[in-house]
Structures are given as C-alpha cells and as structure tokens.
C-alpha cells in the first residue's frame, strides 16, 4: 500500500465524518453496529526510538552475553561502538549514530473480519486480522578493523485476534481493542567483514500483544469508514549469530585461544514493537 492509498483512506474517513448528519437521518435501525463485517485497514507504521540499543557478545559460548571481544594485544575490538540502525559504511563513526541509517518506518496493510453486538449505546465484539507491515529494525556494531556487523528484523506477516468494545452515538462508534498477535519475524545479519564465517538464526513465529482504539463512521446501511491507532509488541529474544574463524588467522578476536570455537552475537533489545496509524473501511451484513 502506497502513501497515496493511505491518504485516500484517511480522506474517505474524513468525508464520512462530514457526512454524519445525513447518514444519521437516512438510517433508522436501532443497532447500526450489530452484525458480521469484512474490511481492510491500511496506513503507516512507526517504531519507537531504541537509542542505546547495541549488540552483546558471548565470547566463550557459555550462554551468558556481555563479554568483551578483544584483540590479541588486549584492546577492545569494538571500541568504535554501536548504533541503533543499519550501517552506512564500515568506516563511518558509530558515536552519535552518524554511521547508521534510521530504522525503516513504512506502510502496512491488513484484511479483517469481525462480529459486533450492539445493546443501546454499548457495542462489544471480536475482530481478526491478517496482513503485513513493511518496517525494519536494525542495530549495528563497528569494529576497529574497520568493519560493521548489522542485525536486522522485519515481518513476513502478522495475524491477530482481539476483543473490541465501544460506545455508539447514532452512527458513530468510539472503541478500544486489545488481544493476541502472532507474527512471522524474519531475522537477518550482514557484515562488511567477509573473511569470518557466520551462522544465523532465521525466521521465527512468535506470539505478542496488540491493542489500540479508533472511531468508525457508518456511511450507509452497510458501509463504514474510520481511523485507528494500534500498538504491536513481540518478544524477539533468541536471535543469534555465531561467528567462526573462516579464512581469518588464528589471532582473530572472535576465535582467540583458549576459546577457539567462535563468538555469538545477540541484540541487547529483545522487544520488536511499533505504532500504527490506519484508515479503515468495512462492509457490514
């Protein structure tokens, strides 16, 4: 979904709110928000600032992260530091984030189906969604070689099932929603150092939470549009990269004796989370 389509959805919702008096006059049913509906949501997703995010090291592969990676001379091999984004180059300084691009905020699109029951002004129901967000979250470590090491994560897809409860004023519904999410998280790794060898964990299905709220406006007996805010959070705490010697010499910092089997990487930030602002449209039976 492009930004143009997102603006179009938001514009449709705005027009719907402007048409509220006419819609209220045309509709005489007592429970306009009861019934089954199918719909779509699309908009823009933004990640919170994860300043201070870094990569942690397990130098002796004992499962405990936080070890220092040092050169044969005992110096810190990662003294240039870290940044909460994707590397621009292997030689750019990490301090202050100048060596990294910002995390990628992007569009999202979902299909949904739900059912609501209205009693007076109170509306309760359940909604299920399936779709995709195009965001990407990265973190980079810089070594003295110089080289960069970037870990990324993005979404193949996300599904959720949520409860929904709200208050209807004529043909306008104000609601909150909360429930469980289930997502395929794609983890990746790349580096400007091509001499070492790398083994990485890949995709993983993970449960999480989703919640938010919005406003929905009926345009007629069957059609409604709206605006919605959602928050998404998934724990992504088991992404690992194992760095082994490859074609490097025996004094390479990742395989220095006595721990010559390699070094494991993990992200310091276990949470993958983002905010969504969406336009919605639904057809209600």
mmCIF file of C-alpha atoms in Angstrom:
data_model
loop_
_atom_site.group_PDB
_atom_site.id
_atom_site.type_symbol
_atom_site.label_atom_id
_atom_site.label_comp_id
_atom_site.label_asym_id
_atom_site.label_seq_id
_atom_site.Cartn_x
_atom_site.Cartn_y
_atom_site.Cartn_z
ATOM 1 C CA UNK A 1 0.000 0.000 0.000
ATOM 2 C CA UNK A 2 1.445 3.376 -1.036
ATOM 3 C CA UNK A 3 1.280 6.622 0.873
ATOM 4 C CA UNK A 4 -1.226 7.829 -1.756
ATOM 5 C CA UNK A 5 -3.570 4.959 -0.896
ATOM 6 C CA UNK A 6 -3.131 5.690 2.822
ATOM 7 C CA UNK A 7 -4.085 9.328 2.251
ATOM 8 C CA UNK A 8 -7.078 8.194 0.225
ATOM 9 C CA UNK A 9 -8.301 6.025 3.101
ATOM 10 C CA UNK A 10 -7.863 8.864 5.561
ATOM 11 C CA UNK A 11 -9.681 11.199 3.170
ATOM 12 C CA UNK A 12 -12.561 8.762 2.866
ATOM 13 C CA UNK A 13 -12.821 8.623 6.641
ATOM 14 C CA UNK A 14 -12.850 12.423 6.852
ATOM 15 C CA UNK A 15 -15.602 12.638 4.262
ATOM 16 C CA UNK A 16 -17.520 10.032 6.218
ATOM 17 C CA UNK A 17 -17.373 12.074 9.413
ATOM 18 C CA UNK A 18 -18.505 15.156 7.494
ATOM 19 C CA UNK A 19 -21.482 13.187 6.181
ATOM 20 C CA UNK A 20 -22.532 12.029 9.667
ATOM 21 C CA UNK A 21 -25.736 14.107 9.985
ATOM 22 C CA UNK A 22 -27.043 12.903 6.611
ATOM 23 C CA UNK A 23 -26.195 9.287 7.425
ATOM 24 C CA UNK A 24 -27.958 9.537 10.774
ATOM 25 C CA UNK A 25 -31.089 10.823 9.067
ATOM 26 C CA UNK A 26 -31.051 8.042 6.449
ATOM 27 C CA UNK A 27 -30.558 5.208 8.922
ATOM 28 C CA UNK A 28 -33.310 4.338 11.369
ATOM 29 C CA UNK A 29 -32.100 0.965 12.668
ATOM 30 C CA UNK A 30 -31.643 0.748 16.452
ATOM 31 C CA UNK A 31 -28.345 -1.178 16.314
ATOM 32 C CA UNK A 32 -26.314 0.034 13.299
ATOM 33 C CA UNK A 33 -23.121 -1.660 14.534
ATOM 34 C CA UNK A 34 -24.534 -5.166 15.059
ATOM 35 C CA UNK A 35 -23.571 -7.949 12.690
ATOM 36 C CA UNK A 36 -20.720 -9.554 10.782
ATOM 37 C CA UNK A 37 -18.366 -7.383 8.732
ATOM 38 C CA UNK A 38 -15.425 -7.712 6.355
ATOM 39 C CA UNK A 39 -12.952 -4.923 5.856
ATOM 40 C CA UNK A 40 -9.440 -3.607 5.337
ATOM 41 C CA UNK A 41 -7.019 -1.342 7.171
ATOM 42 C CA UNK A 42 -4.010 0.457 5.793
ATOM 43 C CA UNK A 43 -1.653 3.149 6.947
ATOM 44 C CA UNK A 44 1.819 3.951 8.206
ATOM 45 C CA UNK A 45 3.847 2.212 10.926
ATOM 46 C CA UNK A 46 6.421 3.966 13.106
ATOM 47 C CA UNK A 47 8.936 2.404 15.507
ATOM 48 C CA UNK A 48 9.794 3.984 18.870
ATOM 49 C CA UNK A 49 13.279 5.332 19.415
ATOM 50 C CA UNK A 50 15.562 2.500 20.563
ATOM 51 C CA UNK A 51 18.524 4.743 21.351
ATOM 52 C CA UNK A 52 21.187 2.835 23.262
ATOM 53 C CA UNK A 53 20.461 -0.455 21.502
ATOM 54 C CA UNK A 54 23.610 -2.492 20.865
ATOM 55 C CA UNK A 55 24.956 -5.965 20.124
ATOM 56 C CA UNK A 56 26.055 -8.214 23.007
ATOM 57 C CA UNK A 57 28.771 -10.866 22.744
ATOM 58 C CA UNK A 58 29.208 -14.348 24.222
ATOM 59 C CA UNK A 59 32.924 -14.855 23.719
ATOM 60 C CA UNK A 60 33.239 -18.311 25.356
ATOM 61 C CA UNK A 61 29.833 -19.696 24.215
ATOM 62 C CA UNK A 62 28.628 -20.330 27.756
ATOM 63 C CA UNK A 63 25.207 -18.794 27.033
ATOM 64 C CA UNK A 64 25.932 -15.625 29.026
ATOM 65 C CA UNK A 65 26.189 -12.441 26.967
ATOM 66 C CA UNK A 66 28.053 -9.274 27.871
ATOM 67 C CA UNK A 67 31.641 -10.437 27.236
ATOM 68 C CA UNK A 68 34.274 -8.130 25.752
ATOM 69 C CA UNK A 69 35.769 -9.028 22.382
ATOM 70 C CA UNK A 70 39.447 -8.090 22.451
ATOM 71 C CA UNK A 71 42.358 -8.178 20.025
ATOM 72 C CA UNK A 72 45.468 -10.290 20.589
ATOM 73 C CA UNK A 73 47.011 -7.176 22.171
ATOM 74 C CA UNK A 74 44.113 -6.918 24.643
ATOM 75 C CA UNK A 75 42.419 -3.869 23.093
ATOM 76 C CA UNK A 76 38.634 -3.571 22.729
ATOM 77 C CA UNK A 77 37.862 -4.803 19.194
ATOM 78 C CA UNK A 78 34.566 -2.865 19.194
ATOM 79 C CA UNK A 79 35.755 0.456 20.627
ATOM 80 C CA UNK A 80 34.119 2.471 17.769
ATOM 81 C CA UNK A 81 30.794 1.498 19.353
ATOM 82 C CA UNK A 82 27.247 0.750 18.245
ATOM 83 C CA UNK A 83 24.246 2.471 16.726
ATOM 84 C CA UNK A 84 20.530 1.728 16.577
ATOM 85 C CA UNK A 85 20.219 1.401 12.797
ATOM 86 C CA UNK A 86 21.759 -0.088 9.653
ATOM 87 C CA UNK A 87 25.369 0.764 8.789
ATOM 88 C CA UNK A 88 26.089 3.323 6.076
ATOM 89 C CA UNK A 89 29.704 2.185 5.707
ATOM 90 C CA UNK A 90 32.361 0.303 7.647
ATOM 91 C CA UNK A 91 34.476 3.411 8.233
ATOM 92 C CA UNK A 92 31.821 5.909 9.366
ATOM 93 C CA UNK A 93 31.955 6.659 13.106
ATOM 94 C CA UNK A 94 29.366 4.956 15.292
ATOM 95 C CA UNK A 95 29.354 7.618 18.001
ATOM 96 C CA UNK A 96 26.137 9.626 17.920
ATOM 97 C CA UNK A 97 24.639 7.330 15.291
ATOM 98 C CA UNK A 98 26.423 9.106 12.433
ATOM 99 C CA UNK A 99 27.425 5.776 10.923
ATOM 100 C CA UNK A 100 23.879 4.426 10.610
ATOM 101 C CA UNK A 101 20.608 4.932 8.793
ATOM 102 C CA UNK A 102 17.487 5.261 10.912
ATOM 103 C CA UNK A 103 15.218 2.256 11.347
ATOM 104 C CA UNK A 104 12.851 1.858 8.419
ATOM 105 C CA UNK A 105 9.301 3.066 9.127
ATOM 106 C CA UNK A 106 6.903 2.132 6.350
ATOM 107 C CA UNK A 107 3.417 1.285 5.133
ATOM 108 C CA UNK A 108 1.189 -1.563 6.334
ATOM 109 C CA UNK A 109 -1.960 -3.244 5.039
ATOM 110 C CA UNK A 110 -4.373 -5.747 6.613
ATOM 111 C CA UNK A 111 -7.598 -7.597 5.855
ATOM 112 C CA UNK A 112 -10.072 -8.143 8.694
ATOM 113 C CA UNK A 113 -13.279 -9.912 9.631
ATOM 114 C CA UNK A 114 -15.309 -9.329 12.775
ATOM 115 C CA UNK A 115 -18.629 -9.515 14.524
ATOM 116 C CA UNK A 116 -20.227 -6.955 16.842
ATOM 117 C CA UNK A 117 -23.315 -6.917 19.052
ATOM 118 C CA UNK A 118 -24.940 -3.600 19.982
ATOM 119 C CA UNK A 119 -27.205 -3.091 23.008
ATOM 120 C CA UNK A 120 -28.292 0.511 23.313
ATOM 121 C CA UNK A 121 -25.132 2.590 23.027
ATOM 122 C CA UNK A 122 -22.779 -0.241 24.030
ATOM 123 C CA UNK A 123 -21.012 -2.278 21.336
ATOM 124 C CA UNK A 124 -18.909 -5.390 22.024
ATOM 125 C CA UNK A 125 -17.345 -7.773 19.551
ATOM 126 C CA UNK A 126 -14.360 -9.692 18.208
ATOM 127 C CA UNK A 127 -12.149 -8.868 15.223
ATOM 128 C CA UNK A 128 -9.471 -10.915 13.466
ATOM 129 C CA UNK A 129 -6.800 -9.523 11.129
ATOM 130 C CA UNK A 130 -4.105 -10.759 8.778
ATOM 131 C CA UNK A 131 -1.601 -8.608 6.924
ATOM 132 C CA UNK A 132 1.885 -7.189 6.677
ATOM 133 C CA UNK A 133 3.936 -4.243 7.864
ATOM 134 C CA UNK A 134 6.994 -3.164 5.861
ATOM 135 C CA UNK A 135 9.011 -1.836 8.815
ATOM 136 C CA UNK A 136 12.581 -2.950 9.544
ATOM 137 C CA UNK A 137 14.506 -2.700 12.822
ATOM 138 C CA UNK A 138 18.335 -2.794 12.793
ATOM 139 C CA UNK A 139 21.307 -2.482 15.117
ATOM 140 C CA UNK A 140 24.989 -2.281 14.170
ATOM 141 C CA UNK A 141 28.343 -2.877 15.859
ATOM 142 C CA UNK A 142 31.563 -1.304 14.498
ATOM 143 C CA UNK A 143 34.957 -2.960 14.921
ATOM 144 C CA UNK A 144 38.427 -1.437 14.726
ATOM 145 C CA UNK A 145 39.343 -3.415 11.579
ATOM 146 C CA UNK A 146 37.306 -1.391 10.376
ATOM 147 C CA UNK A 147 34.109 -3.371 9.695
ATOM 148 C CA UNK A 148 30.412 -3.262 10.520
ATOM 149 C CA UNK A 149 28.115 -6.049 11.784
ATOM 150 C CA UNK A 150 24.368 -5.421 11.367
ATOM 151 C CA UNK A 151 21.475 -7.463 12.777
ATOM 152 C CA UNK A 152 18.007 -6.767 11.331
ATOM 153 C CA UNK A 153 14.432 -7.954 11.847
ATOM 154 C CA UNK A 154 11.262 -7.395 9.841
ATOM 155 C CA UNK A 155 7.844 -9.003 9.352
ATOM 156 C CA UNK A 156 6.805 -11.635 6.842
ATOM 157 C CA UNK A 157 3.220 -11.357 8.154
ATOM 158 C CA UNK A 158 1.158 -10.660 11.273
ATOM 159 C CA UNK A 159 -2.182 -12.083 12.464
ATOM 160 C CA UNK A 160 -4.217 -11.054 15.487
ATOM 161 C CA UNK A 161 -7.500 -11.729 17.232
ATOM 162 C CA UNK A 162 -8.814 -9.016 19.521
ATOM 163 C CA UNK A 163 -11.777 -8.077 21.613
ATOM 164 C CA UNK A 164 -13.471 -4.798 20.788
ATOM 165 C CA UNK A 165 -15.701 -2.618 22.985
ATOM 166 C CA UNK A 166 -17.096 0.815 22.342
ATOM 167 C CA UNK A 167 -19.769 3.458 22.711
ATOM 168 C CA UNK A 168 -22.008 4.379 19.782
ATOM 169 C CA UNK A 169 -23.540 7.812 19.268
ATOM 170 C CA UNK A 170 -26.102 7.401 16.496
ATOM 171 C CA UNK A 171 -23.960 6.163 13.566
ATOM 172 C CA UNK A 172 -20.559 6.964 15.095
ATOM 173 C CA UNK A 173 -18.661 4.401 17.177
ATOM 174 C CA UNK A 174 -15.773 5.151 19.534
ATOM 175 C CA UNK A 175 -13.966 1.953 20.548
ATOM 176 C CA UNK A 176 -10.969 0.305 22.124
ATOM 177 C CA UNK A 177 -9.471 -3.037 21.136
ATOM 178 C CA UNK A 178 -6.925 -5.439 22.651
ATOM 179 C CA UNK A 179 -5.786 -9.006 22.048
ATOM 180 C CA UNK A 180 -3.146 -11.504 20.993
ATOM 181 C CA UNK A 181 -0.883 -11.192 17.983
ATOM 182 C CA UNK A 182 1.024 -13.895 16.109
ATOM 183 C CA UNK A 183 3.763 -12.912 13.662
ATOM 184 C CA UNK A 184 6.473 -14.396 11.439
ATOM 185 C CA UNK A 185 9.594 -12.416 12.305
ATOM 186 C CA UNK A 186 12.413 -12.569 9.790
ATOM 187 C CA UNK A 187 15.882 -12.109 11.343
ATOM 188 C CA UNK A 188 18.925 -11.371 9.166
ATOM 189 C CA UNK A 189 22.585 -10.446 9.511
ATOM 190 C CA UNK A 190 25.202 -8.935 7.223
ATOM 191 C CA UNK A 191 28.734 -7.598 7.595
ATOM 192 C CA UNK A 192 31.455 -5.882 5.606
ATOM 193 C CA UNK A 193 33.832 -8.489 7.085
ATOM 194 C CA UNK A 194 33.672 -11.351 4.570
ATOM 195 C CA UNK A 195 36.626 -13.331 5.916
ATOM 196 C CA UNK A 196 34.984 -14.740 9.045
ATOM 197 C CA UNK A 197 32.183 -17.310 8.677
ATOM 198 C CA UNK A 198 28.669 -16.749 10.068
ATOM 199 C CA UNK A 199 25.744 -18.952 11.064
ATOM 200 C CA UNK A 200 22.497 -17.191 11.969
ATOM 201 C CA UNK A 201 19.017 -17.945 13.200
ATOM 202 C CA UNK A 202 16.341 -17.237 10.610
ATOM 203 C CA UNK A 203 12.578 -16.806 10.688
ATOM 204 C CA UNK A 204 10.503 -17.438 13.788
ATOM 205 C CA UNK A 205 6.787 -17.448 14.598
ATOM 206 C CA UNK A 206 6.144 -15.501 17.792
ATOM 207 C CA UNK A 207 3.134 -14.590 19.957
ATOM 208 C CA UNK A 208 2.736 -10.988 21.082
ATOM 209 C CA UNK A 209 0.161 -8.362 22.047
ATOM 210 C CA UNK A 210 -1.747 -5.762 20.033
ATOM 211 C CA UNK A 211 -4.054 -3.007 21.207
ATOM 212 C CA UNK A 212 -5.389 0.445 20.467
ATOM 213 C CA UNK A 213 -8.557 2.291 19.615
ATOM 214 C CA UNK A 214 -10.373 4.263 16.984
ATOM 215 C CA UNK A 215 -13.517 5.783 15.564
ATOM 216 C CA UNK A 216 -15.850 4.232 12.987
ATOM 217 C CA UNK A 217 -18.488 6.095 10.998
ATOM 218 C CA UNK A 218 -21.378 4.463 9.112
ATOM 219 C CA UNK A 219 -21.888 5.954 5.636
ATOM 220 C CA UNK A 220 -24.999 3.915 4.942
ATOM 221 C CA UNK A 221 -26.659 0.689 5.991
ATOM 222 C CA UNK A 222 -23.652 -1.492 5.079
ATOM 223 C CA UNK A 223 -20.560 0.694 4.626
ATOM 224 C CA UNK A 224 -18.396 2.335 7.280
ATOM 225 C CA UNK A 225 -15.008 4.057 7.354
ATOM 226 C CA UNK A 226 -12.765 5.031 10.224
ATOM 227 C CA UNK A 227 -9.403 5.944 11.711
ATOM 228 C CA UNK A 228 -7.499 3.694 14.112
ATOM 229 C CA UNK A 229 -4.351 3.655 16.253
ATOM 230 C CA UNK A 230 -2.681 0.335 17.124
ATOM 231 C CA UNK A 231 0.353 -0.736 19.170
ATOM 232 C CA UNK A 232 2.177 -4.023 18.481
ATOM 233 C CA UNK A 233 4.816 -5.779 20.604
ATOM 234 C CA UNK A 234 6.654 -9.098 20.211
ATOM 235 C CA UNK A 235 9.486 -10.537 22.258
ATOM 236 C CA UNK A 236 12.363 -11.456 19.955
ATOM 237 C CA UNK A 237 14.975 -12.663 22.421
ATOM 238 C CA UNK A 238 16.548 -15.700 20.733
ATOM 239 C CA UNK A 239 18.060 -14.293 17.516
ATOM 240 C CA UNK A 240 21.696 -15.387 17.404
ATOM 241 C CA UNK A 241 24.701 -15.121 15.077
ATOM 242 C CA UNK A 242 27.670 -17.449 15.537
ATOM 243 C CA UNK A 243 30.951 -16.042 14.172
ATOM 244 C CA UNK A 244 33.685 -18.594 13.461
ATOM 245 C CA UNK A 245 37.182 -18.342 12.026
ATOM 246 C CA UNK A 246 36.515 -18.707 8.294
ATOM 247 C CA UNK A 247 39.669 -17.648 6.434
ATOM 248 C CA UNK A 248 40.933 -15.403 9.237
ATOM 249 C CA UNK A 249 44.229 -16.094 11.052
ATOM 250 C CA UNK A 250 44.276 -17.804 14.452
ATOM 251 C CA UNK A 251 44.735 -14.453 16.240
ATOM 252 C CA UNK A 252 41.345 -13.188 15.017
ATOM 253 C CA UNK A 253 39.461 -11.639 18.003
ATOM 254 C CA UNK A 254 36.437 -13.904 17.534
ATOM 255 C CA UNK A 255 38.467 -17.135 17.896
ATOM 256 C CA UNK A 256 41.353 -16.231 20.189
ATOM 257 C CA UNK A 257 42.635 -19.096 22.357
ATOM 258 C CA UNK A 258 41.578 -20.625 24.625
ATOM 259 C CA UNK A 259 38.033 -20.142 23.209
ATOM 260 C CA UNK A 260 38.596 -21.004 19.564
ATOM 261 C CA UNK A 261 35.054 -22.204 18.702
ATOM 262 C CA UNK A 262 33.839 -18.689 17.891
ATOM 263 C CA UNK A 263 31.763 -15.854 19.328
ATOM 264 C CA UNK A 264 27.971 -15.496 19.498
ATOM 265 C CA UNK A 265 26.106 -12.222 18.871
ATOM 266 C CA UNK A 266 22.660 -11.173 20.126
ATOM 267 C CA UNK A 267 20.738 -7.910 20.244
ATOM 268 C CA UNK A 268 20.533 -6.025 23.539
ATOM 269 C CA UNK A 269 16.885 -5.061 22.838
ATOM 270 C CA UNK A 270 14.582 -8.097 22.971
ATOM 271 C CA UNK A 271 11.375 -6.263 22.034
ATOM 272 C CA UNK A 272 10.158 -5.701 18.484
ATOM 273 C CA UNK A 273 7.436 -3.049 18.721
ATOM 274 C CA UNK A 274 5.797 -0.371 16.630
ATOM 275 C CA UNK A 275 2.856 2.055 16.360
ATOM 276 C CA UNK A 276 0.283 2.103 13.540
ATOM 277 C CA UNK A 277 -2.000 4.879 12.293
ATOM 278 C CA UNK A 278 -4.557 3.487 9.845
ATOM 279 C CA UNK A 279 -7.563 4.273 7.774
ATOM 280 C CA UNK A 280 -10.256 1.557 7.805
ATOM 281 C CA UNK A 281 -13.173 0.543 5.620
ATOM 282 C CA UNK A 282 -15.756 -2.200 6.297
ATOM 283 C CA UNK A 283 -18.798 -3.812 4.721
ATOM 284 C CA UNK A 284 -21.299 -4.929 7.361
ATOM 285 C CA UNK A 285 -24.021 -7.516 6.710
#
